[in-house]
Amino acid sequence: MKNSAIYPGSFDPLTNGHVDILERAALMFDKVIVTVAVNNKKSAVFSGEERVQLIEEAIKGKEWEERIEIEQFTGLLINFAREKKVNVLLRGVRQISDFEYEFRMALTNRRLAPEIDTIFLMPDEQLTFISATIVKEIAAWGGDLSSFVPAHVAHALRQKFS
Ligand code: PNS
């Protein structure tokens, strides 16, 4: 599919950094499929369905909402991309330390599927320190989540960790 991209991730949960990348992607592509990985070895706090709902809620009312699709997937990302006939993967890179892992993953995906390439996007520099892992740690200790995640995600996290 022309001018479409897949934005894959665990999104456990969606952070302000993810929303920033998603907005940048939505301004570049006609369609962005946010692909929620539910086969990760990492144990997730939110179910696949919950993660999809949190993303849906976050994009509600945005000018670019119509360009976004959200789907869960299990298995290899390149198989999902081939099924959707999309050959662009998007990943957010916050810092140089992210790059090593991202570079390996992009090249692995390209070796498995030479027609599929990865584009890296940088979030706003104010958001480069945010990660879902840090957000869960703050939530576990009852900290203030307001500058890290959308309000409804903070609410969902507080419920999980109460
Ligand atoms: O948000 P994350 O946890 O950094 O996302 C990682 C994700 C889900 C994009 C990656 O682990 C993935 O693509 N998993 C699916 C399995 C796969 O295709 N692995 C081969 C790529 S190395």
CSV table of C-alpha atoms and ligand atoms in Angstrom, one decimal:
chain,number,residue,atom,x,y,z
A,1,MET,CA,0.0,0.0,0.0
A,2,LYS,CA,1.4,3.4,-1.0
A,3,ASN,CA,2.1,6.1,1.5
A,4,SER,CA,1.2,3.9,4.5
A,5,ALA,CA,3.4,3.0,7.5
A,6,ILE,CA,3.3,0.7,10.4
A,7,TYR,CA,4.2,2.0,13.9
A,8,PRO,CA,4.9,-1.1,16.0
A,9,GLY,CA,5.6,-1.3,19.7
A,10,SER,CA,4.6,-2.7,23.0
A,11,PHE,CA,2.8,0.5,24.1
A,12,ASP,CA,2.5,-0.9,27.6
A,13,PRO,CA,1.3,1.8,28.1
A,14,LEU,CA,1.2,4.6,25.6
A,15,THR,CA,3.3,7.6,26.7
A,16,ASN,CA,3.5,11.2,25.6
A,17,GLY,CA,6.5,10.3,23.6
A,18,HIS,CA,4.5,7.7,21.6
A,19,VAL,CA,1.8,10.3,20.9
A,20,ASP,CA,4.4,12.8,19.7
A,21,ILE,CA,5.8,10.2,17.2
A,22,LEU,CA,2.3,9.2,16.1
A,23,GLU,CA,1.4,12.8,15.3
A,24,ARG,CA,4.6,13.3,13.3
A,25,ALA,CA,3.9,10.0,11.5
A,26,ALA,CA,0.3,11.1,10.8
A,27,LEU,CA,1.5,14.3,9.1
A,28,MET,CA,3.8,12.3,6.8
A,29,PHE,CA,1.7,9.3,5.8
A,30,ASP,CA,-1.9,8.9,4.6
A,31,LYS,CA,-2.3,5.9,6.9
A,32,VAL,CA,-0.4,4.8,9.9
A,33,ILE,CA,-1.2,1.4,11.4
A,34,VAL,CA,-0.3,1.4,15.1
A,35,THR,CA,0.7,-2.2,15.8
A,36,VAL,CA,0.5,-3.4,19.3
A,37,ALA,CA,2.7,-6.4,19.9
A,38,VAL,CA,1.1,-8.9,22.2
A,39,ASN,CA,3.6,-11.7,21.8
A,40,ASN,CA,6.5,-9.9,23.5
A,41,LYS,CA,8.5,-11.9,26.1
A,42,LYS,CA,8.2,-8.9,28.4
A,43,SER,CA,5.3,-9.4,30.8
A,44,ALA,CA,2.8,-6.6,30.1
A,45,VAL,CA,0.8,-4.6,32.7
A,46,PHE,CA,-2.0,-4.0,30.2
A,47,SER,CA,-3.7,-6.6,28.0
A,48,GLY,CA,-3.5,-6.1,24.2
A,49,GLU,CA,-7.1,-4.9,24.2
A,50,GLU,CA,-6.5,-2.4,27.0
A,51,ARG,CA,-3.4,-1.0,25.2
A,52,VAL,CA,-5.5,-0.6,22.0
A,53,GLN,CA,-8.2,1.2,24.0
A,54,LEU,CA,-5.7,3.6,25.6
A,55,ILE,CA,-4.3,4.5,22.2
A,56,GLU,CA,-7.8,5.0,20.7
A,57,GLU,CA,-8.7,7.3,23.6
A,58,ALA,CA,-5.5,9.3,23.1
A,59,ILE,CA,-6.1,10.1,19.4
A,60,LYS,CA,-9.9,10.8,19.8
A,61,GLY,CA,-10.7,14.3,18.3
A,62,LYS,CA,-7.2,14.8,16.8
A,63,GLU,CA,-7.2,16.3,13.3
A,64,TRP,CA,-5.3,13.3,12.1
A,65,GLU,CA,-7.4,10.6,13.9
A,66,GLU,CA,-8.9,9.3,10.7
A,67,ARG,CA,-5.5,8.4,9.3
A,68,ILE,CA,-4.7,6.0,12.2
A,69,GLU,CA,-5.6,2.4,12.5
A,70,ILE,CA,-4.8,0.4,15.6
A,71,GLU,CA,-4.3,-3.4,15.6
A,72,GLN,CA,-2.9,-6.0,17.8
A,73,PHE,CA,-0.4,-8.5,16.4
A,74,THR,CA,1.4,-11.6,17.4
A,75,GLY,CA,4.4,-13.2,15.6
A,76,LEU,CA,6.9,-11.6,13.3
A,77,LEU,CA,6.4,-8.0,12.4
A,78,ILE,CA,7.5,-8.5,8.8
A,79,ASN,CA,4.7,-11.1,8.4
A,80,PHE,CA,2.1,-8.5,9.6
A,81,ALA,CA,3.6,-5.9,7.3
A,82,ARG,CA,3.5,-8.2,4.3
A,83,GLU,CA,-0.1,-9.2,5.1
A,84,LYS,CA,-1.0,-5.4,5.2
A,85,LYS,CA,1.1,-4.8,2.1
A,86,VAL,CA,2.9,-2.0,3.9
A,87,ASN,CA,6.7,-1.7,3.5
A,88,VAL,CA,7.6,1.1,5.9
A,89,LEU,CA,8.1,0.6,9.6
A,90,LEU,CA,8.4,3.6,11.9
A,91,ARG,CA,10.3,3.6,15.2
A,92,GLY,CA,11.0,6.4,17.6
A,93,VAL,CA,14.6,6.9,18.6
A,94,ARG,CA,15.0,9.0,21.7
A,95,GLN,CA,18.7,8.8,22.4
A,96,ILE,CA,21.9,7.3,20.9
A,97,SER,CA,21.5,4.5,23.4
A,98,ASP,CA,18.3,3.4,21.7
A,99,PHE,CA,19.9,3.4,18.3
A,100,GLU,CA,22.1,0.2,18.7
A,101,TYR,CA,19.0,-2.0,19.4
A,102,GLU,CA,16.9,-0.2,16.8
A,103,PHE,CA,19.6,-0.5,14.2
A,104,ARG,CA,19.9,-4.3,14.8
A,105,MET,CA,16.2,-4.7,14.7
A,106,ALA,CA,15.8,-2.7,11.5
A,107,LEU,CA,18.6,-4.6,9.7
A,108,THR,CA,17.2,-8.0,11.0
A,109,ASN,CA,13.8,-7.0,9.6
A,110,ARG,CA,15.4,-6.0,6.3
A,111,ARG,CA,17.3,-9.2,6.0
A,112,LEU,CA,14.1,-11.1,6.6
A,113,ALA,CA,12.1,-8.9,4.2
A,114,PRO,CA,14.3,-6.8,1.9
A,115,GLU,CA,11.3,-4.9,0.6
A,116,ILE,CA,10.6,-3.5,4.1
A,117,ASP,CA,12.6,-0.6,5.5
A,118,THR,CA,12.6,1.2,8.8
A,119,ILE,CA,12.3,5.0,9.2
A,120,PHE,CA,13.4,6.5,12.6
A,121,LEU,CA,11.7,9.5,14.0
A,122,MET,CA,12.8,11.6,16.9
A,123,PRO,CA,10.3,12.9,19.5
A,124,ASP,CA,10.3,16.4,20.8
A,125,GLU,CA,13.5,16.8,22.9
A,126,GLN,CA,11.5,17.5,26.0
A,127,LEU,CA,10.2,13.9,25.8
A,128,THR,CA,13.4,12.0,25.1
A,129,PHE,CA,13.7,10.7,28.6
A,130,ILE,CA,10.2,9.2,28.8
A,131,SER,CA,9.8,5.4,28.5
A,132,ALA,CA,7.0,3.1,29.3
A,133,THR,CA,9.3,1.3,31.8
A,134,ILE,CA,10.0,4.5,33.7
A,135,VAL,CA,6.3,5.4,33.7
A,136,LYS,CA,5.4,2.0,35.2
A,137,GLU,CA,8.0,2.5,37.9
A,138,ILE,CA,6.6,5.9,38.8
A,139,ALA,CA,3.1,4.5,38.9
A,140,ALA,CA,4.2,1.6,41.1
A,141,TRP,CA,5.5,4.1,43.7
A,142,GLY,CA,2.5,6.4,43.4
A,143,GLY,CA,4.4,9.3,41.7
A,144,ASP,CA,3.0,12.1,39.6
A,145,LEU,CA,2.4,10.9,36.0
A,146,SER,CA,1.0,14.0,34.6
A,147,SER,CA,3.9,15.1,32.5
A,148,PHE,CA,4.7,11.6,31.1
A,149,VAL,CA,1.4,10.1,29.8
A,150,PRO,CA,-2.1,11.4,28.8
A,151,ALA,CA,-4.5,11.8,31.7
A,152,HIS,CA,-6.6,8.7,30.9
A,153,VAL,CA,-3.4,6.6,30.8
A,154,ALA,CA,-2.4,8.0,34.2
A,155,HIS,CA,-5.8,7.0,35.5
A,156,ALA,CA,-5.5,3.5,34.1
A,157,LEU,CA,-2.0,3.1,35.6
A,158,ARG,CA,-3.2,4.3,39.0
A,159,GLN,CA,-6.0,1.7,38.9
A,160,LYS,CA,-3.5,-1.1,37.9
A,161,PHE,CA,-1.1,-0.2,40.7
A,162,SER,CA,-3.6,0.6,43.5
B,1,PNS,O1,8.0,-1.0,22.2
B,1,PNS,P1,9.0,-2.0,22.0
B,1,PNS,O2,8.9,-3.1,23.1
B,1,PNS,O3,10.4,-1.5,21.9
B,1,PNS,O4,8.6,-2.8,20.6
B,1,PNS,C1,9.4,-3.8,20.1
B,1,PNS,C2,8.7,-4.6,19.0
B,1,PNS,C3,7.4,-5.1,19.4
B,1,PNS,C4,8.5,-3.6,17.8
B,1,PNS,C5,9.6,-5.8,18.6
B,1,PNS,O5,10.0,-6.5,19.7
B,1,PNS,C6,9.0,-6.6,17.5
B,1,PNS,O6,8.9,-6.3,16.4
B,1,PNS,N1,8.5,-7.8,17.9
B,1,PNS,C7,7.8,-8.7,17.1
B,1,PNS,C8,8.7,-10.0,16.8
B,1,PNS,C9,9.6,-9.7,15.6
B,1,PNS,O7,9.2,-9.4,14.5
B,1,PNS,N2,10.9,-9.8,15.9
B,1,PNS,C10,12.0,-9.6,14.9
B,1,PNS,C11,12.5,-8.2,15.0
B,1,PNS,S1,14.1,-8.2,15.7
